[in-house]
mmCIF file of C-alpha atoms and ligand atoms in Angstrom:
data_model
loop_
_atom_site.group_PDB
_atom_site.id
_atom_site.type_symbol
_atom_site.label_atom_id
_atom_site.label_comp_id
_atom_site.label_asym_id
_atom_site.label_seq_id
_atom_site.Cartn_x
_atom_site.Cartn_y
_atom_site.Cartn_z
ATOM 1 C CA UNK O 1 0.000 0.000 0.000
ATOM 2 C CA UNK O 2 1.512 3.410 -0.874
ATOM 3 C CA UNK O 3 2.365 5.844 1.888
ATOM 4 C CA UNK O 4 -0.270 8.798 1.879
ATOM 5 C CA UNK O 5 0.373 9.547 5.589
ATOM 6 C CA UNK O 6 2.414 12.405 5.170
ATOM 7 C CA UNK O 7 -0.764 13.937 3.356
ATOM 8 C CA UNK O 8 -3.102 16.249 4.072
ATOM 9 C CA UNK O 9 -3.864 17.793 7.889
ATOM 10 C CA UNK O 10 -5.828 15.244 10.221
ATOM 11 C CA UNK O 11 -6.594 18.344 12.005
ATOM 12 C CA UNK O 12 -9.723 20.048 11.547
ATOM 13 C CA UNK O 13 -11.694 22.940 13.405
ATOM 14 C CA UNK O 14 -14.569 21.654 13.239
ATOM 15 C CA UNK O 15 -15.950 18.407 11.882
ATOM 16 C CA UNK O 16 -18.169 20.550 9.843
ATOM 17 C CA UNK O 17 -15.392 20.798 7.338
ATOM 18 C CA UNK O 18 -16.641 19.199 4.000
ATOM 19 C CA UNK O 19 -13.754 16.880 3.614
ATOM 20 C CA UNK O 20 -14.065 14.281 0.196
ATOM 21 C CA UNK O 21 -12.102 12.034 -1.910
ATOM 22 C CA UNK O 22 -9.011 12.013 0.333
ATOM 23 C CA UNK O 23 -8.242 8.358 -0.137
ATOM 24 C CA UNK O 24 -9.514 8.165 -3.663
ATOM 25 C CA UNK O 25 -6.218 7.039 -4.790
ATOM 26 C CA UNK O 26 -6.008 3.346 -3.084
ATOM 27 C CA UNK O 27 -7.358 0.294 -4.603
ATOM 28 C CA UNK O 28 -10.333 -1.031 -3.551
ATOM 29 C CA UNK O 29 -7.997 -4.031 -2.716
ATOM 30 C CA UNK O 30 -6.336 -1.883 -0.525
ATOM 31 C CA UNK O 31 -8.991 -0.342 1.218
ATOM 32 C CA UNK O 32 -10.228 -3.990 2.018
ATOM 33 C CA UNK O 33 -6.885 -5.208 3.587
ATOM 34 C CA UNK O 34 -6.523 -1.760 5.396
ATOM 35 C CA UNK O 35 -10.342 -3.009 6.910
ATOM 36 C CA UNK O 36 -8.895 -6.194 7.442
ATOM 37 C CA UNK O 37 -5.938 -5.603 9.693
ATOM 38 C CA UNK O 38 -7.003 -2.327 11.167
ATOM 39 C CA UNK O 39 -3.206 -1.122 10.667
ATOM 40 C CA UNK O 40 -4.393 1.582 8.276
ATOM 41 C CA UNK O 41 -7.674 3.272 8.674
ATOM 42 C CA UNK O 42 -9.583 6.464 7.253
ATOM 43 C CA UNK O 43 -10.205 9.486 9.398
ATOM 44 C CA UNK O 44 -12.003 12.548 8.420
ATOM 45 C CA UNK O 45 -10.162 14.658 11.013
ATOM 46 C CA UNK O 46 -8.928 15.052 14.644
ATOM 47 C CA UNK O 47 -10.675 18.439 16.592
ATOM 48 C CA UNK O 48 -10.342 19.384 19.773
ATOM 49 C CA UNK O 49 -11.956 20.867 22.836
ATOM 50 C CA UNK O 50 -15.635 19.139 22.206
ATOM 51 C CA UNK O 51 -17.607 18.905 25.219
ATOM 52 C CA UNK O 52 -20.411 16.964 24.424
ATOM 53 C CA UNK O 53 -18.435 14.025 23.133
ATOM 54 C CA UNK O 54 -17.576 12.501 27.167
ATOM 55 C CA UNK O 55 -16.425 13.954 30.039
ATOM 56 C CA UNK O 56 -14.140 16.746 30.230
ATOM 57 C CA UNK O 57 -12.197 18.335 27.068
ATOM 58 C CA UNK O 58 -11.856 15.802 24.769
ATOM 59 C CA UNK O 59 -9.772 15.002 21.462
ATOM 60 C CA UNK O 60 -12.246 13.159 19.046
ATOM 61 C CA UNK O 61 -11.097 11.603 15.349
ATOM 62 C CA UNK O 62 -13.893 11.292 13.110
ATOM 63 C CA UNK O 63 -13.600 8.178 10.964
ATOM 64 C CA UNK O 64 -14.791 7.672 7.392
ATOM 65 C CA UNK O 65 -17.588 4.871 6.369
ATOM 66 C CA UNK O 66 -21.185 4.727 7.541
ATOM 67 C CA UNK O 67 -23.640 1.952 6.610
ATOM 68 C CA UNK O 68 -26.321 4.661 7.830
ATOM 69 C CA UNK O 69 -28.236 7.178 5.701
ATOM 70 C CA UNK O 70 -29.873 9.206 9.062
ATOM 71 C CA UNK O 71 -32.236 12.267 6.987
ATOM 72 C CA UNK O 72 -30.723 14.938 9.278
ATOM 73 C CA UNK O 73 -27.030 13.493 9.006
ATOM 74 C CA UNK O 74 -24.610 16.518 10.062
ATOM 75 C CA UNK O 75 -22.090 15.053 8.109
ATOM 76 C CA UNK O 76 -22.978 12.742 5.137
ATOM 77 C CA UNK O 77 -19.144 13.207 3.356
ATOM 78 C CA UNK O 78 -17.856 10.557 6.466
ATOM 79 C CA UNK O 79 -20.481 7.769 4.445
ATOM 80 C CA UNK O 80 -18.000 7.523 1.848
ATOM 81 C CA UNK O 81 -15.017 5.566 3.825
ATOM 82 C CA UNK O 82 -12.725 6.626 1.286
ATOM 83 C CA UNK O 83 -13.645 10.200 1.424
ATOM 84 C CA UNK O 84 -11.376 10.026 5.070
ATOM 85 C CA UNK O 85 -7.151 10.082 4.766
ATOM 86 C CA UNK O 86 -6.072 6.744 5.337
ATOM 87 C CA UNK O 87 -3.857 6.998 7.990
ATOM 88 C CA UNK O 88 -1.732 3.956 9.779
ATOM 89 C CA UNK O 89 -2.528 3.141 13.707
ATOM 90 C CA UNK O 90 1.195 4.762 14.402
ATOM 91 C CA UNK O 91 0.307 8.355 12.612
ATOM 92 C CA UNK O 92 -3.271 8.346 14.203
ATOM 93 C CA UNK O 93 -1.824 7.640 17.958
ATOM 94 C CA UNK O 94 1.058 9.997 17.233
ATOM 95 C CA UNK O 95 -1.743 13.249 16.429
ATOM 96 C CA UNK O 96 -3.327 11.776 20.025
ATOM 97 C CA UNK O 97 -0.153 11.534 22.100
ATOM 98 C CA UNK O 98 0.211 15.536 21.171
ATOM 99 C CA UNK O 99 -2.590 16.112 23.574
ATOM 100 C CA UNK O 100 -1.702 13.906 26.111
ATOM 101 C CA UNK O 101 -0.910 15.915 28.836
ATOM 102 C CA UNK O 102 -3.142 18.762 28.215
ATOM 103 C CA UNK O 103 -6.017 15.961 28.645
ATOM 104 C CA UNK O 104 -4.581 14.697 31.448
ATOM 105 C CA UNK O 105 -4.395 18.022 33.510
ATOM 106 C CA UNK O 106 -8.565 18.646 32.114
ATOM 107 C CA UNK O 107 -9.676 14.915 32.947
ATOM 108 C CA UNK O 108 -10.787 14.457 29.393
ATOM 109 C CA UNK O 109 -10.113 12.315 27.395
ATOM 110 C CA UNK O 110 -10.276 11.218 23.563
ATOM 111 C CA UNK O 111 -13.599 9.785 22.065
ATOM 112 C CA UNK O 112 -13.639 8.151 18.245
ATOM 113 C CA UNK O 113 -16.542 9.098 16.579
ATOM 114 C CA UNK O 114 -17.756 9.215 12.933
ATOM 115 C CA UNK O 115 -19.136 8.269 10.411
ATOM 116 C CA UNK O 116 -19.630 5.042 11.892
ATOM 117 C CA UNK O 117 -16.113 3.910 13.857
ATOM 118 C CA UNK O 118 -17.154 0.477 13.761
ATOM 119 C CA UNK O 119 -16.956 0.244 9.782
ATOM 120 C CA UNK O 120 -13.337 0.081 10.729
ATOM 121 C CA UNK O 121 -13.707 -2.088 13.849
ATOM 122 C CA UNK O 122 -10.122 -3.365 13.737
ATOM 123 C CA UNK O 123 -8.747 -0.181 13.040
ATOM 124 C CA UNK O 124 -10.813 1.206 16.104
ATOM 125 C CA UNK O 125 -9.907 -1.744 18.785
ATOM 126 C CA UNK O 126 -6.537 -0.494 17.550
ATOM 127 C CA UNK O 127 -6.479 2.974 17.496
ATOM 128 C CA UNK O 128 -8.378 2.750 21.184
ATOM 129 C CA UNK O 129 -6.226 0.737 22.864
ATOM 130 C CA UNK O 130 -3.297 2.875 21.692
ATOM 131 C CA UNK O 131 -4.992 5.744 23.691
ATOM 132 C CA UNK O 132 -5.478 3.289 27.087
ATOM 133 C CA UNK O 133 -2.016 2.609 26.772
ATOM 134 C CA UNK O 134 -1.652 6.255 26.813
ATOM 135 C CA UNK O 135 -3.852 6.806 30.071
ATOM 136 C CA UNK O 136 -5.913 8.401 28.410
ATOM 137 C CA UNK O 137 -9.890 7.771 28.968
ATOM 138 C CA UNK O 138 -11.591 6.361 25.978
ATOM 139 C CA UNK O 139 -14.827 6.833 24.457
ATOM 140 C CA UNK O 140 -16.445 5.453 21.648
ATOM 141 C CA UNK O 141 -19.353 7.011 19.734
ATOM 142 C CA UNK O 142 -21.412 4.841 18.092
ATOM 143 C CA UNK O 143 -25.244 3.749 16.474
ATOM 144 C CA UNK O 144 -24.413 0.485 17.479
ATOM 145 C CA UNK O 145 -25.337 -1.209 14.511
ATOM 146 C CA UNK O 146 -22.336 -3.411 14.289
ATOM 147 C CA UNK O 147 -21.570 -3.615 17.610
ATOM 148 C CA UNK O 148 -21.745 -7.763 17.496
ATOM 149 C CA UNK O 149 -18.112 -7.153 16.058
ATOM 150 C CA UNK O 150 -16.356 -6.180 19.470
ATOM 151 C CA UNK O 151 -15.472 -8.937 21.529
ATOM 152 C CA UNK O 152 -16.097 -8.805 25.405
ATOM 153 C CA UNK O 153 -12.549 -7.903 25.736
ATOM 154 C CA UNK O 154 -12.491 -5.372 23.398
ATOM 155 C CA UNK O 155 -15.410 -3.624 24.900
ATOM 156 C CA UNK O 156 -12.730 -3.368 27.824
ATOM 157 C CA UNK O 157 -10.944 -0.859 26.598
ATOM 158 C CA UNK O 158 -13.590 1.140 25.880
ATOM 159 C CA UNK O 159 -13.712 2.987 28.997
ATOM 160 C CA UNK O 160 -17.425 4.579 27.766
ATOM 161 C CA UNK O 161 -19.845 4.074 24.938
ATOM 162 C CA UNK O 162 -21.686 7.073 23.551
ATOM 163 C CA UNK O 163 -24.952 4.859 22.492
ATOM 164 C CA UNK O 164 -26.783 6.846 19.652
ATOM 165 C CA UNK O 165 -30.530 5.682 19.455
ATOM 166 C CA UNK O 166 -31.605 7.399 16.740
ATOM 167 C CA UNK O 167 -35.812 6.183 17.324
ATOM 168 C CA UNK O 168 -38.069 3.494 18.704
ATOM 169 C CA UNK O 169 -40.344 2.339 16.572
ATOM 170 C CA UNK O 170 -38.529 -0.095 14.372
ATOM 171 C CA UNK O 171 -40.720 1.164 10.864
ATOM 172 C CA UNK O 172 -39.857 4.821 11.822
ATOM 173 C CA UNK O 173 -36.643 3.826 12.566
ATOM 174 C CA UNK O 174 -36.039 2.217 9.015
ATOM 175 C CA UNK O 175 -37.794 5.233 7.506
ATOM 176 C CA UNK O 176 -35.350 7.570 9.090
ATOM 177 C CA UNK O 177 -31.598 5.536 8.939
ATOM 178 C CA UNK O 178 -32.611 3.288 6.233
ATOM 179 C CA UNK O 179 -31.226 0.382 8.255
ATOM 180 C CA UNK O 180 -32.643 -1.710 11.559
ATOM 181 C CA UNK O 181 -32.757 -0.721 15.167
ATOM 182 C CA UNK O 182 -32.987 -4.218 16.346
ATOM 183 C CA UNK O 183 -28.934 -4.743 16.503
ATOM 184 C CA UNK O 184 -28.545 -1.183 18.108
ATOM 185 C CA UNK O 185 -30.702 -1.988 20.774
ATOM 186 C CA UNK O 186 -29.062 -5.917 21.025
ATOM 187 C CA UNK O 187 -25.898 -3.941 22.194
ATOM 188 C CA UNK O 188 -27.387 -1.892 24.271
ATOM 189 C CA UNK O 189 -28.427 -5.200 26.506
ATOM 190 C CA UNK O 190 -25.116 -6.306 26.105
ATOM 191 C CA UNK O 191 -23.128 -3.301 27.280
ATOM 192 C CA UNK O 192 -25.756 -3.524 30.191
ATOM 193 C CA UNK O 193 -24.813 -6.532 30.887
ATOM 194 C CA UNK O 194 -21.088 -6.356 30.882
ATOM 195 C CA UNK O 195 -22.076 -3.178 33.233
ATOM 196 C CA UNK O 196 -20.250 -0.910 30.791
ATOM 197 C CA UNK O 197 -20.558 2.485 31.060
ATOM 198 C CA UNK O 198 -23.153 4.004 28.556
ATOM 199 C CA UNK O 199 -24.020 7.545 27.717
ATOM 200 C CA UNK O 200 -27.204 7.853 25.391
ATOM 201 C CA UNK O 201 -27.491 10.159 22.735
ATOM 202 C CA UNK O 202 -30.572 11.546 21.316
ATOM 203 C CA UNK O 203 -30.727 13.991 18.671
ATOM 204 C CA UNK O 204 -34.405 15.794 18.633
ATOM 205 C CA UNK O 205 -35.874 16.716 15.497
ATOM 206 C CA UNK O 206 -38.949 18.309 15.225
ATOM 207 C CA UNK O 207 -41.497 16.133 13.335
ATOM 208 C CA UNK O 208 -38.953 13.529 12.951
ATOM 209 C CA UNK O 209 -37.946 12.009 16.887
ATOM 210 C CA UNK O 210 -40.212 14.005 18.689
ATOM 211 C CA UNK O 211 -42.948 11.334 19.435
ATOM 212 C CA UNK O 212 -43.846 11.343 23.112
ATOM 213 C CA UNK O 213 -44.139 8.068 23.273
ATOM 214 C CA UNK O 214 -41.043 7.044 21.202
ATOM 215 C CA UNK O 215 -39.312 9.041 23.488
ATOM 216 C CA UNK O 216 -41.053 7.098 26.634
ATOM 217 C CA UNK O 217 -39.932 3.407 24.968
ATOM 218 C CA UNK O 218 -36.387 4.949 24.511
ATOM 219 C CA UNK O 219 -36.362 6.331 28.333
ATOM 220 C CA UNK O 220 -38.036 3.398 29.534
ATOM 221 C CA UNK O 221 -35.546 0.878 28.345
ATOM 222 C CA UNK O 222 -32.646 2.821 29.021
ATOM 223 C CA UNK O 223 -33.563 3.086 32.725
ATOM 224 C CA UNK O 224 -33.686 -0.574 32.956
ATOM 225 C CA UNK O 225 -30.546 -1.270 31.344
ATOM 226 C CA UNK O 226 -29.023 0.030 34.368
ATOM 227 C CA UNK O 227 -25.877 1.068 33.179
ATOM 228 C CA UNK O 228 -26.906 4.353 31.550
ATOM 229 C CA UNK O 229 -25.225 7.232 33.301
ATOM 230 C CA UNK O 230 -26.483 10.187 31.415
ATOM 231 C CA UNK O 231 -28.384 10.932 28.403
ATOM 232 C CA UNK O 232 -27.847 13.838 26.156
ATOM 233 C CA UNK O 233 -30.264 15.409 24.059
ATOM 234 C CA UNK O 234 -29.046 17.200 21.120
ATOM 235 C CA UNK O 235 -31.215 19.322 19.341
ATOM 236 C CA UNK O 236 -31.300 19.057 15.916
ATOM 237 C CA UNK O 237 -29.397 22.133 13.653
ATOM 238 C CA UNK O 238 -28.766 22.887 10.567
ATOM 239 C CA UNK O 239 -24.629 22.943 10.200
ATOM 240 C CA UNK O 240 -24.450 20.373 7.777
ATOM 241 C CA UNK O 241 -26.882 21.113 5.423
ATOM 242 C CA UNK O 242 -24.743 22.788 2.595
ATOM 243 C CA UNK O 243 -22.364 19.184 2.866
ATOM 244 C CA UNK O 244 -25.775 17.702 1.079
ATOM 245 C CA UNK O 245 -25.970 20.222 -1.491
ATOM 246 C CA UNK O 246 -22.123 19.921 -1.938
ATOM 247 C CA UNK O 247 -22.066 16.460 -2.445
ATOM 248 C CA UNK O 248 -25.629 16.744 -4.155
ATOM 249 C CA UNK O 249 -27.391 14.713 -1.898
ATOM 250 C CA UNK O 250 -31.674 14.834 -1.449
ATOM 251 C CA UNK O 251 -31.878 16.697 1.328
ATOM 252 C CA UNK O 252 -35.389 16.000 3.250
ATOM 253 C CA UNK O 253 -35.535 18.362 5.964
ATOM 254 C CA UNK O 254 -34.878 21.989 4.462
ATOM 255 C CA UNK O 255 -37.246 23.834 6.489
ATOM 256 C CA UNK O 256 -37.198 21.754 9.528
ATOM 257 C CA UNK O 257 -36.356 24.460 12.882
ATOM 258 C CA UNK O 258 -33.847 23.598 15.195
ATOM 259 C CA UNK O 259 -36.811 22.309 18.189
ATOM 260 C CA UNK O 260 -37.635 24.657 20.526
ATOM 261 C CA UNK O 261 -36.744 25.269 24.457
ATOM 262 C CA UNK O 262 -40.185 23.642 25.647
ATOM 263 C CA UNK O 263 -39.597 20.295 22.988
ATOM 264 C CA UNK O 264 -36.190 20.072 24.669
ATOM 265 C CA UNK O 265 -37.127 19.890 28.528
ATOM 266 C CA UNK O 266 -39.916 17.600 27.405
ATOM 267 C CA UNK O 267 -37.812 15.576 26.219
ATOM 268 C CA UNK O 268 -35.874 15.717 29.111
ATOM 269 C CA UNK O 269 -38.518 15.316 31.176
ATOM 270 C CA UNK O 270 -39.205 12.009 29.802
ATOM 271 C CA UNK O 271 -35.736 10.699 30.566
ATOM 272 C CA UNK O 272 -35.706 12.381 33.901
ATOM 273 C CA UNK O 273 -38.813 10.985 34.725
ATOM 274 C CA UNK O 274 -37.456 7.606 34.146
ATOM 275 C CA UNK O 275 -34.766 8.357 36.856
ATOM 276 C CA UNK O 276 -31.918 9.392 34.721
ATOM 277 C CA UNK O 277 -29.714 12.170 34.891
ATOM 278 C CA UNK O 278 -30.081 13.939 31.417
ATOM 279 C CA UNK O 279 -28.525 17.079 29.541
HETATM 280 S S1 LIG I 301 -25.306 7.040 11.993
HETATM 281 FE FE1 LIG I 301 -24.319 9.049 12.254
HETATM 282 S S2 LIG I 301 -22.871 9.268 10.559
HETATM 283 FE FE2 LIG I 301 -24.258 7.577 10.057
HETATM 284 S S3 LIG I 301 -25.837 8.517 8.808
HETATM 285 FE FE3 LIG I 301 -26.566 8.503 10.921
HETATM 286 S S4 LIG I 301 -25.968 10.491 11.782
HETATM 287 FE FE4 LIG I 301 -24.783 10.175 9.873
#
């Protein structure tokens, strides 16, 4: 496999940067073995300081590849997995080791989002470990959809899982992601029953999530899976609308309004109701 990690900048400001085609030149052949061993992998960027993404300040590397196709996707150019830099396990820990001690001295942490991370499930037992080995807390945002691929021991270096339940109902759910709910919510039971730390994540779109009594299934389960510590709801916004018309993709939800202060403490209402402690 040619050596492309010397190109471009992992770094980003903002994973709102439209970012495409920056592994167009391997072979599909190569992007298959670079799946296979998890040595190489494809990130859309490294930011820093994100909040939201675990506790404390945190580093988070977006990766490329989602099986996914969520309507109000923030940021449809990480689908593509070859629209990330390919990058080797040793050039990705490197960029994390940077912020080491500055994480260290703000209890945060580094979280590997997406895109889906666990397109590149190798890669991200990899890269994640690297960042344990570090000291460094780990988190791991994902929909859960292929979840089945970690092993129990695997999940152990995962020090938390950023859960992403997207809806309940399973024909809403298929209308909205295009794929099943039924393997995101398998995990789910199995991260409770490992007792592995979970937060959920809820993003709350007007007149797409915002059924009460979705909302009640989702809060009801999660209270009895016991190991939820926190759920965050994150209303719905419009940053990553011009990446669809970029990368001329139908984009559904044009006119759809960020959801307004009362939608949001209902929502949080419903998990709080349930007993959990929700942002
Ligand atoms: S799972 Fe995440 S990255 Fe994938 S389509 Fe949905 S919102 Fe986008």
């Amino acid at each position: 496999m040619p050596d492309t990690t010397a190109r471009p900048q992992l770094e980003a400001t903002s994973p709102f940067e439209l970012r495409v085609n920056l592994g167009h030149e391997l072979q599909e052949s190569e992007v298959r073995s670079a799946l296979a061993s998890g040595d190489m992998g494809f990130l859309h960027s490294y930011t820093t300081g994100a909040a939201v993404d675990g506790p404390g300040v945190r580093v988070v590397a977006w990766t490329t590849g989602c099986m996914w196709r969520c309507r109000y996707c923030h940021n449809p150019d990480t689908w593509t997995i070859t629209n990330g830099i390919p990058v080797s396990v040793a050039r990705a820990s490197e960029e994390l080791r940077k912020y080491r001690g500055g994480l260290a001295l703000m209890n945060g942490g580094f979280t590997l989002s997406g895109g889906e991370p666990l397109m590149q499930h190798r890669f991200a037992v990899k890269l994640l470990a690297e960042a344990k080995g570090m000291g460094i807390h780990t988190a791991l945002d994902t929909n859960g959809f292929y979840g089945e691929r970690l092993t129990d021991a695997e999940m152990e270096q995962v020090d938390l899982v950023l859960l992403d339940i997207k809806t309940w109902d399973a024909e809403r759910h298929i209308a909205l992601t295009g794929m099943d709910n039924g393997p995101t919510l398998e995990f789910a039971r199995r991260l409770a029953a490992r007792r592995r730390p979970v937060w959920l994540r809820y993003v709350l779109v007007p007149g797409l999530t915002d059924d009460a009594s979705d909302i009640a299934e989702i809060a009801r389960f999660a209270a009895g899976l016991g190991n939820v510590e926190r759920v965050d709801v994150l209303p719905f916004h419009q940053l990553g609308q011009y990446k669809w018309a970029k990368l001329q993709l139908p984009y559904t939800l044009p006119d759809t309004e960020s959801p307004d202060v009362l939608a949001v403490q209902r929502t949080l209402d419903a998990f709080r109701g349930q007993g959990l402690t929700a942002y």
